[in-house]
Amino acid sequence: MSVDTAAIETINQSFYTAIEDADLDKMTEIWAEDTVDGQVSCVHPGWSMLAGRGEVLRSWALIMANTTYIQFVLTDVRTTVLGDLAVLTCVENILTAGEEGEASFAAGKVVASNVYVRSTQGWRLWMHHGSPVLQSDDDEEEEGDLDG
């Protein structure tokens, strides 16, 4: 694994840890600054595209303020470094508090693409795009069959 790949995978894990910990300061550190040439962007599952650092960080503040519990287990992580840009794709296996309160949980999957840009502060997140993976009842039954 290259030094750049290791650095990207480390900051990517920090991104998900910041969400889990509702750490807006850490989230602010992770995102790149907008430039004259372009703005950072984010697509949360089911949302329209957000553009600009301020709008993106406000969305994370809103999500963090309204999420009582969330945990990510990342699988199928693939990282490609292209000069000063890197693309990391993964599957976010998400566990959240359910609608019935603290005693219930809900699970889901999101396929994510995270684009990082090399800056004077190191690698920073430039674009996050999450797309939900819809599971049918058959998928859930097959998963249940595997459990025993």
CSV table of N, CA and C in Angstrom, one decimal:
chain,number,residue,atom,x,y,z
A,1,MET,N,0.9,-1.2,0.0
A,1,MET,CA,0.0,0.0,0.0
A,1,MET,C,0.9,1.2,0.0
A,2,SER,N,0.6,2.2,-0.9
A,2,SER,CA,1.4,3.4,-1.0
A,2,SER,C,1.1,4.3,0.2
A,3,VAL,N,2.0,5.2,0.4
A,3,VAL,CA,1.9,6.2,1.5
A,3,VAL,C,0.6,7.0,1.3
A,4,ASP,N,0.4,7.5,0.0
A,4,ASP,CA,-0.9,8.2,-0.3
A,4,ASP,C,-2.1,7.4,0.0
A,5,THR,N,-2.1,6.2,-0.4
A,5,THR,CA,-3.3,5.3,-0.2
A,5,THR,C,-3.6,5.2,1.3
A,6,ALA,N,-2.5,4.9,2.1
A,6,ALA,CA,-2.7,4.8,3.5
A,6,ALA,C,-3.2,6.1,4.1
A,7,ALA,N,-2.7,7.2,3.7
A,7,ALA,CA,-3.2,8.5,4.2
A,7,ALA,C,-4.7,8.8,3.8
A,8,ILE,N,-5.1,8.4,2.6
A,8,ILE,CA,-6.4,8.6,2.2
A,8,ILE,C,-7.4,7.7,3.0
A,9,GLU,N,-7.0,6.5,3.2
A,9,GLU,CA,-7.8,5.5,3.9
A,9,GLU,C,-7.9,5.9,5.4
A,10,THR,N,-6.9,6.6,5.9
A,10,THR,CA,-6.9,7.1,7.3
A,10,THR,C,-7.9,8.2,7.4
A,11,ILE,N,-7.8,9.2,6.5
A,11,ILE,CA,-8.7,10.4,6.6
A,11,ILE,C,-10.1,9.9,6.3
A,12,ASN,N,-10.3,8.9,5.4
A,12,ASN,CA,-11.6,8.4,5.1
A,12,ASN,C,-12.3,7.8,6.4
A,13,GLN,N,-11.5,7.1,7.1
A,13,GLN,CA,-12.0,6.5,8.4
A,13,GLN,C,-12.3,7.6,9.4
A,14,SER,N,-11.5,8.7,9.4
A,14,SER,CA,-11.7,9.8,10.3
A,14,SER,C,-13.1,10.5,9.9
A,15,PHE,N,-13.4,10.6,8.6
A,15,PHE,CA,-14.6,11.1,8.1
A,15,PHE,C,-15.8,10.4,8.7
A,16,TYR,N,-15.8,9.0,8.7
A,16,TYR,CA,-16.9,8.3,9.2
A,16,TYR,C,-16.9,8.3,10.8
A,17,THR,N,-15.8,8.4,11.4
A,17,THR,CA,-15.7,8.5,12.8
A,17,THR,C,-16.3,9.8,13.3
A,18,ALA,N,-16.0,10.9,12.5
A,18,ALA,CA,-16.6,12.2,12.8
A,18,ALA,C,-18.1,12.2,12.8
A,19,ILE,N,-18.7,11.4,11.8
A,19,ILE,CA,-20.1,11.3,11.7
A,19,ILE,C,-20.6,10.5,13.0
A,20,GLU,N,-20.0,9.4,13.3
A,20,GLU,CA,-20.4,8.6,14.4
A,20,GLU,C,-20.4,9.4,15.7
A,21,ASP,N,-19.3,10.2,15.9
A,21,ASP,CA,-19.1,10.9,17.1
A,21,ASP,C,-19.8,12.3,17.1
A,22,ALA,N,-20.5,12.6,16.0
A,22,ALA,CA,-21.2,13.9,15.9
A,22,ALA,C,-20.2,15.0,16.2
A,23,ASP,N,-19.0,14.9,15.6
A,23,ASP,CA,-17.8,15.8,15.8
A,23,ASP,C,-17.7,16.8,14.6
A,24,LEU,N,-18.5,17.9,14.7
A,24,LEU,CA,-18.5,18.9,13.6
A,24,LEU,C,-17.1,19.6,13.4
A,25,ASP,N,-16.4,19.7,14.5
A,25,ASP,CA,-15.0,20.3,14.4
A,25,ASP,C,-14.2,19.4,13.5
A,26,LYS,N,-14.2,18.1,13.8
A,26,LYS,CA,-13.4,17.2,13.0
A,26,LYS,C,-13.9,17.2,11.5
A,27,MET,N,-15.2,17.2,11.3
A,27,MET,CA,-15.8,17.2,10.0
A,27,MET,C,-15.3,18.4,9.2
A,28,THR,N,-15.3,19.6,9.9
A,28,THR,CA,-14.8,20.8,9.3
A,28,THR,C,-13.3,20.7,8.8
A,29,GLU,N,-12.5,20.0,9.6
A,29,GLU,CA,-11.1,19.8,9.3
A,29,GLU,C,-10.9,18.9,8.1
A,30,ILE,N,-11.8,17.9,7.9
A,30,ILE,CA,-11.7,16.9,6.9
A,30,ILE,C,-12.0,17.5,5.5
A,31,TRP,N,-13.0,18.4,5.4
A,31,TRP,CA,-13.5,18.9,4.1
A,31,TRP,C,-12.5,20.0,3.6
A,32,ALA,N,-12.3,19.9,2.3
A,32,ALA,CA,-11.4,20.9,1.6
A,32,ALA,C,-12.1,22.3,1.6
A,33,GLU,N,-11.3,23.3,1.3
A,33,GLU,CA,-11.8,24.6,1.2
A,33,GLU,C,-12.3,24.8,-0.3
A,34,ASP,N,-13.3,25.6,-0.5
A,34,ASP,CA,-13.7,25.9,-1.9
A,34,ASP,C,-12.6,26.7,-2.5
A,35,THR,N,-12.4,26.6,-3.8
A,35,THR,CA,-11.4,27.3,-4.5
A,35,THR,C,-12.0,28.2,-5.6
A,36,VAL,N,-11.2,29.0,-6.2
A,36,VAL,CA,-11.7,29.8,-7.3
A,36,VAL,C,-12.2,29.0,-8.5
A,37,ASP,N,-11.6,27.8,-8.6
A,37,ASP,CA,-11.9,26.9,-9.7
A,37,ASP,C,-13.1,26.0,-9.4
A,38,GLY,N,-13.5,25.9,-8.1
A,38,GLY,CA,-14.7,25.0,-7.9
A,38,GLY,C,-15.0,24.9,-6.4
A,39,GLN,N,-16.2,24.3,-6.1
A,39,GLN,CA,-16.7,24.2,-4.8
A,39,GLN,C,-16.7,22.7,-4.4
A,40,VAL,N,-16.6,22.4,-3.1
A,40,VAL,CA,-16.8,21.0,-2.7
A,40,VAL,C,-18.3,20.7,-2.9
A,41,SER,N,-18.6,19.4,-2.9
A,41,SER,CA,-20.0,19.0,-3.1
A,41,SER,C,-20.3,17.7,-2.3
A,42,CYS,N,-21.6,17.5,-2.1
A,42,CYS,CA,-22.0,16.4,-1.3
A,42,CYS,C,-23.4,16.0,-1.7
A,43,VAL,N,-23.6,14.7,-1.9
A,43,VAL,CA,-24.9,14.2,-2.2
A,43,VAL,C,-25.2,13.1,-1.1
A,44,HIS,N,-26.1,13.5,-0.2
A,44,HIS,CA,-26.5,12.5,0.8
A,44,HIS,C,-27.6,11.6,0.2
A,45,PRO,N,-27.7,10.4,0.6
A,45,PRO,CA,-28.8,9.5,0.0
A,45,PRO,C,-30.1,10.1,0.0
A,46,GLY,N,-30.8,10.3,-1.2
A,46,GLY,CA,-32.1,10.8,-1.2
A,46,GLY,C,-32.2,12.4,-1.3
A,47,TRP,N,-31.0,13.0,-1.2
A,47,TRP,CA,-31.0,14.5,-1.2
A,47,TRP,C,-30.5,15.0,-2.6
A,48,SER,N,-30.8,16.3,-2.8
A,48,SER,CA,-30.2,16.9,-4.0
A,48,SER,C,-28.8,17.2,-3.7
A,49,MET,N,-28.0,17.6,-4.8
A,49,MET,CA,-26.6,17.9,-4.6
A,49,MET,C,-26.5,19.2,-3.8
A,50,LEU,N,-25.5,19.2,-2.9
A,50,LEU,CA,-25.2,20.4,-2.1
A,50,LEU,C,-23.8,20.9,-2.7
A,51,ALA,N,-23.7,22.2,-2.9
A,51,ALA,CA,-22.4,22.7,-3.4
A,51,ALA,C,-22.0,23.8,-2.5
A,52,GLY,N,-20.7,23.9,-2.2
A,52,GLY,CA,-20.1,24.9,-1.4
A,52,GLY,C,-19.8,24.4,0.0
A,53,ARG,N,-18.7,24.7,0.6
A,53,ARG,CA,-18.3,24.3,1.9
A,53,ARG,C,-19.3,24.6,3.0
A,54,GLY,N,-19.8,25.8,3.0
A,54,GLY,CA,-20.8,26.2,4.0
A,54,GLY,C,-22.0,25.4,3.9
A,55,GLU,N,-22.6,25.2,2.7
A,55,GLU,CA,-23.8,24.4,2.6
A,55,GLU,C,-23.6,22.9,3.0
A,56,VAL,N,-22.4,22.4,2.6
A,56,VAL,CA,-22.1,21.0,2.9
A,56,VAL,C,-21.9,20.8,4.4
A,57,LEU,N,-21.2,21.7,5.1
A,57,LEU,CA,-21.0,21.6,6.5
A,57,LEU,C,-22.3,21.8,7.3
A,58,ARG,N,-23.2,22.7,6.8
A,58,ARG,CA,-24.5,22.9,7.5
A,58,ARG,C,-25.3,21.6,7.4
A,59,SER,N,-25.2,20.9,6.3
A,59,SER,CA,-25.9,19.6,6.2
A,59,SER,C,-25.4,18.6,7.2
A,60,TRP,N,-24.1,18.5,7.4
A,60,TRP,CA,-23.6,17.6,8.4
A,60,TRP,C,-24.0,18.0,9.8
A,61,ALA,N,-24.0,19.3,10.0
A,61,ALA,CA,-24.5,19.8,11.4
A,61,ALA,C,-25.9,19.3,11.6
A,62,LEU,N,-26.8,19.5,10.6
A,62,LEU,CA,-28.2,19.1,10.7
A,62,LEU,C,-28.3,17.6,10.9
A,63,ILE,N,-27.6,16.8,10.1
A,63,ILE,CA,-27.6,15.3,10.3
A,63,ILE,C,-27.1,14.9,11.7
A,64,MET,N,-26.0,15.5,12.1
A,64,MET,CA,-25.5,15.1,13.5
A,64,MET,C,-26.4,15.5,14.6
A,65,ALA,N,-27.1,16.7,14.5
A,65,ALA,CA,-28.0,17.1,15.5
A,65,ALA,C,-29.3,16.3,15.6
A,66,ASN,N,-29.6,15.6,14.5
A,66,ASN,CA,-30.8,14.8,14.5
A,66,ASN,C,-30.6,13.3,14.4
A,67,THR,N,-29.4,12.8,14.7
A,67,THR,CA,-29.1,11.4,14.7
A,67,THR,C,-28.6,11.0,16.1
A,68,THR,N,-29.4,10.2,16.8
A,68,THR,CA,-29.1,9.7,18.1
A,68,THR,C,-28.0,8.7,18.2
A,69,TYR,N,-28.0,7.8,17.1
A,69,TYR,CA,-26.9,6.8,17.1
A,69,TYR,C,-26.7,6.4,15.6
A,70,ILE,N,-25.4,6.3,15.3
A,70,ILE,CA,-25.1,5.8,13.9
A,70,ILE,C,-23.7,5.1,14.0
A,71,GLN,N,-23.6,4.0,13.3
A,71,GLN,CA,-22.3,3.3,13.2
A,71,GLN,C,-22.1,2.8,11.8
A,72,PHE,N,-20.9,2.9,11.3
A,72,PHE,CA,-20.6,2.5,9.9
A,72,PHE,C,-19.6,1.4,10.0
A,73,VAL,N,-19.8,0.4,9.2
A,73,VAL,CA,-18.9,-0.7,8.9
A,73,VAL,C,-18.6,-0.6,7.4
A,74,LEU,N,-17.4,-0.3,7.0
A,74,LEU,CA,-17.1,-0.1,5.6
A,74,LEU,C,-16.6,-1.4,5.0
A,75,THR,N,-17.1,-1.8,3.9
A,75,THR,CA,-16.6,-2.9,3.2
A,75,THR,C,-16.3,-2.5,1.7
A,76,ASP,N,-15.7,-3.4,1.0
A,76,ASP,CA,-15.4,-3.2,-0.4
A,76,ASP,C,-14.7,-1.9,-0.7
A,77,VAL,N,-13.7,-1.5,0.2
A,77,VAL,CA,-13.0,-0.3,0.1
A,77,VAL,C,-12.0,-0.4,-1.1
A,78,ARG,N,-12.1,0.6,-2.0
A,78,ARG,CA,-11.1,0.6,-3.1
A,78,ARG,C,-10.6,2.0,-3.3
A,79,THR,N,-9.3,2.2,-3.3
A,79,THR,CA,-8.7,3.5,-3.4
A,79,THR,C,-7.8,3.6,-4.7
A,80,THR,N,-8.0,4.7,-5.4
A,80,THR,CA,-7.2,5.0,-6.6
A,80,THR,C,-6.7,6.4,-6.5
A,81,VAL,N,-5.4,6.5,-6.6
A,81,VAL,CA,-4.7,7.8,-6.5
A,81,VAL,C,-4.3,8.2,-7.9
A,82,LEU,N,-4.7,9.4,-8.3
A,82,LEU,CA,-4.4,10.0,-9.6
A,82,LEU,C,-3.8,11.3,-9.4
A,83,GLY,N,-2.5,11.4,-9.2
A,83,GLY,CA,-1.8,12.6,-8.9
A,83,GLY,C,-2.2,13.2,-7.6
A,84,ASP,N,-2.8,14.4,-7.7
A,84,ASP,CA,-3.3,15.1,-6.5
A,84,ASP,C,-4.8,14.9,-6.2
A,85,LEU,N,-5.4,13.9,-6.9
A,85,LEU,CA,-6.7,13.5,-6.6
A,85,LEU,C,-6.8,12.0,-6.3
A,86,ALA,N,-7.7,11.7,-5.4
A,86,ALA,CA,-7.9,10.2,-5.1
A,86,ALA,C,-9.4,10.0,-5.0
A,87,VAL,N,-9.7,8.8,-5.5
A,87,VAL,CA,-11.1,8.3,-5.4
A,87,VAL,C,-11.2,7.1,-4.5
A,88,LEU,N,-12.0,7.1,-3.5
A,88,LEU,CA,-12.2,6.0,-2.6
A,88,LEU,C,-13.7,5.6,-2.7
A,89,THR,N,-13.9,4.4,-3.1
A,89,THR,CA,-15.3,3.9,-3.1
A,89,THR,C,-15.4,2.8,-2.1
A,90,CYS,N,-16.6,2.7,-1.5
A,90,CYS,CA,-16.9,1.7,-0.5
A,90,CYS,C,-18.4,1.5,-0.3
A,91,VAL,N,-18.7,0.4,0.4
A,91,VAL,CA,-20.0,0.2,0.9
A,91,VAL,C,-20.1,0.6,2.3
A,92,GLU,N,-21.0,1.5,2.7
A,92,GLU,CA,-21.3,1.8,4.0
A,92,GLU,C,-22.4,0.9,4.6
A,93,ASN,N,-22.1,0.0,5.5
A,93,ASN,CA,-23.1,-0.8,6.2
A,93,ASN,C,-23.4,0.0,7.4
A,94,ILE,N,-24.7,0.5,7.5
A,94,ILE,CA,-25.0,1.5,8.5
A,94,ILE,C,-26.0,0.9,9.5
A,95,LEU,N,-25.7,1.1,10.8
A,95,LEU,CA,-26.7,0.8,11.9
A,95,LEU,C,-27.0,2.0,12.6
A,96,THR,N,-28.3,2.3,12.7
A,96,THR,CA,-28.8,3.5,13.3
A,96,THR,C,-29.9,3.2,14.3
A,97,ALA,N,-30.2,4.2,15.2
A,97,ALA,CA,-31.3,4.0,16.1
A,97,ALA,C,-32.6,4.0,15.3
A,98,GLY,N,-33.5,3.0,15.7
A,98,GLY,CA,-34.7,2.9,15.0
A,98,GLY,C,-35.8,3.9,15.4
A,99,GLU,N,-36.9,3.8,14.7
A,99,GLU,CA,-38.0,4.8,15.0
A,99,GLU,C,-38.6,4.6,16.4
A,100,GLU,N,-38.4,3.4,17.0
A,100,GLU,CA,-39.1,3.2,18.3
A,100,GLU,C,-38.2,3.7,19.4
A,101,GLY,N,-37.1,4.4,19.2
A,101,GLY,CA,-36.3,4.9,20.2
A,101,GLY,C,-35.0,4.1,20.4
A,102,GLU,N,-34.4,4.3,21.6
A,102,GLU,CA,-33.1,3.7,21.9
A,102,GLU,C,-33.1,2.2,21.8
A,103,ALA,N,-34.2,1.5,22.1
A,103,ALA,CA,-34.2,0.1,22.1
A,103,ALA,C,-34.3,-0.6,20.8
A,104,SER,N,-34.5,0.2,19.7
A,104,SER,CA,-34.6,-0.4,18.4
A,104,SER,C,-33.5,0.1,17.4
A,105,PHE,N,-33.2,-0.7,16.4
A,105,PHE,CA,-32.1,-0.3,15.5
A,105,PHE,C,-32.7,-0.5,14.1
A,106,ALA,N,-32.1,0.2,13.1
A,106,ALA,CA,-32.4,0.0,11.7
A,106,ALA,C,-31.0,-0.1,11.0
A,107,ALA,N,-31.0,-0.9,10.0
A,107,ALA,CA,-29.8,-1.2,9.2
A,107,ALA,C,-30.0,-0.8,7.7
A,108,GLY,N,-29.0,-0.4,7.1
A,108,GLY,CA,-29.1,-0.1,5.6
A,108,GLY,C,-27.7,-0.1,5.0
A,109,LYS,N,-27.7,-0.1,3.7
A,109,LYS,CA,-26.4,0.0,2.9
A,109,LYS,C,-26.5,1.2,2.0
A,110,VAL,N,-25.3,1.8,1.9
A,110,VAL,CA,-25.1,2.9,1.0
A,110,VAL,C,-23.8,2.7,0.2
A,111,VAL,N,-23.8,2.8,-1.1
A,111,VAL,CA,-22.6,2.8,-1.8
A,111,VAL,C,-22.1,4.2,-1.9
A,112,ALA,N,-20.8,4.5,-1.5
A,112,ALA,CA,-20.3,5.8,-1.5
A,112,ALA,C,-19.1,6.0,-2.3
A,113,SER,N,-19.0,7.2,-2.9
A,113,SER,CA,-17.8,7.6,-3.6
A,113,SER,C,-17.3,8.9,-2.9
A,114,ASN,N,-16.0,8.8,-2.5
A,114,ASN,CA,-15.4,10.0,-1.8
A,114,ASN,C,-14.2,10.4,-2.6
A,115,VAL,N,-14.2,11.6,-3.0
A,115,VAL,CA,-13.0,12.2,-3.8
A,115,VAL,C,-12.2,13.1,-2.9
A,116,TYR,N,-10.9,12.8,-2.8
A,116,TYR,CA,-10.0,13.6,-2.0
A,116,TYR,C,-9.1,14.4,-2.9
A,117,VAL,N,-8.7,15.5,-2.4
A,117,VAL,CA,-7.7,16.4,-3.1
A,117,VAL,C,-6.5,16.7,-2.2
A,118,ARG,N,-5.3,16.6,-2.8
A,118,ARG,CA,-4.1,17.0,-2.0
A,118,ARG,C,-4.1,18.5,-1.8
A,119,SER,N,-3.9,18.9,-0.5
A,119,SER,CA,-3.8,20.3,-0.2
A,119,SER,C,-2.6,20.6,0.6
A,120,THR,N,-2.3,21.8,0.9
A,120,THR,CA,-1.1,22.1,1.8
A,120,THR,C,-1.3,21.5,3.2
A,121,GLN,N,-2.6,21.2,3.6
A,121,GLN,CA,-2.8,20.6,4.9
A,121,GLN,C,-2.9,19.1,4.8
A,122,GLY,N,-2.6,18.5,3.6
A,122,GLY,CA,-2.7,17.1,3.4
A,122,GLY,C,-4.0,16.7,2.6
A,123,TRP,N,-4.4,15.5,2.6
A,123,TRP,CA,-5.5,15.1,1.8
A,123,TRP,C,-6.8,15.6,2.5
A,124,ARG,N,-7.7,16.2,1.7
A,124,ARG,CA,-9.0,16.7,2.2
A,124,ARG,C,-10.1,16.2,1.3
A,125,LEU,N,-11.3,16.1,1.8
A,125,LEU,CA,-12.4,15.6,1.1
A,125,LEU,C,-13.0,16.7,0.2
A,126,TRP,N,-13.2,16.4,-1.1
A,126,TRP,CA,-13.7,17.3,-2.0
A,126,TRP,C,-15.1,17.0,-2.4
A,127,MET,N,-15.4,15.7,-2.5
A,127,MET,CA,-16.8,15.3,-2.9
A,127,MET,C,-17.2,14.0,-2.2
A,128,HIS,N,-18.4,14.0,-1.7
A,128,HIS,CA,-18.9,12.7,-1.1
A,128,HIS,C,-20.3,12.5,-1.8
A,129,HIS,N,-20.5,11.3,-2.3
A,129,HIS,CA,-21.7,11.0,-3.0
A,129,HIS,C,-22.2,9.6,-2.4
A,130,GLY,N,-23.3,9.6,-1.8
A,130,GLY,CA,-23.9,8.3,-1.2
A,130,GLY,C,-25.1,7.9,-1.9
A,131,SER,N,-25.2,6.7,-2.3
A,131,SER,CA,-26.4,6.2,-3.0
A,131,SER,C,-26.9,5.0,-2.3
A,132,PRO,N,-28.2,5.0,-1.9
A,132,PRO,CA,-28.7,3.8,-1.1
A,132,PRO,C,-28.8,2.6,-2.0
A,133,VAL,N,-28.5,1.4,-1.3
A,133,VAL,CA,-28.7,0.1,-1.9
A,133,VAL,C,-30.0,-0.4,-1.5
A,134,LEU,N,-31.0,-0.5,-2.4
A,134,LEU,CA,-32.3,-1.0,-2.0
A,134,LEU,C,-32.3,-2.5,-1.9
A,135,GLN,N,-32.8,-3.0,-0.8
A,135,GLN,CA,-32.9,-4.5,-0.7
A,135,GLN,C,-34.3,-4.9,-0.7
A,136,SER,N,-34.6,-6.0,-1.5
A,136,SER,CA,-35.9,-6.5,-1.5
A,136,SER,C,-36.1,-7.5,-0.4
A,137,ASP,N,-37.3,-7.9,-0.1
A,137,ASP,CA,-37.6,-8.9,0.9
A,137,ASP,C,-36.8,-10.2,0.7
A,138,ASP,N,-36.6,-10.6,-0.6
A,138,ASP,CA,-35.9,-11.8,-0.9
A,138,ASP,C,-34.4,-11.7,-0.4
A,139,ASP,N,-33.8,-10.5,-0.6
A,139,ASP,CA,-32.5,-10.2,-0.1
A,139,ASP,C,-32.4,-10.4,1.4
A,140,GLU,N,-33.3,-9.9,2.1
A,140,GLU,CA,-33.3,-10.0,3.6
A,140,GLU,C,-33.5,-11.5,4.0
A,141,GLU,N,-34.4,-12.2,3.3
A,141,GLU,CA,-34.6,-13.6,3.6
A,141,GLU,C,-33.3,-14.4,3.4
A,142,GLU,N,-32.6,-14.1,2.3
A,142,GLU,CA,-31.4,-14.8,2.0
A,142,GLU,C,-30.3,-14.6,3.1
A,143,GLU,N,-30.2,-13.3,3.5
A,143,GLU,CA,-29.3,-13.0,4.6
A,143,GLU,C,-29.7,-13.7,5.9
A,144,GLY,N,-31.0,-13.8,6.2
A,144,GLY,CA,-31.4,-14.6,7.3
A,144,GLY,C,-31.1,-16.0,7.2
A,145,ASP,N,-31.2,-16.6,6.0
A,145,ASP,CA,-30.8,-18.0,5.8
A,145,ASP,C,-29.3,-18.3,6.1
A,146,LEU,N,-28.5,-17.3,5.8
A,146,LEU,CA,-27.1,-17.5,6.0
A,146,LEU,C,-26.7,-17.5,7.5
A,147,ASP,N,-27.6,-16.8,8.3
A,147,ASP,CA,-27.3,-16.8,9.8
A,147,ASP,C,-27.6,-18.1,10.4
A,148,GLY,N,-28.4,-19.0,9.8
A,148,GLY,CA,-28.5,-20.2,10.4
A,148,GLY,C,-29.9,-20.7,10.5
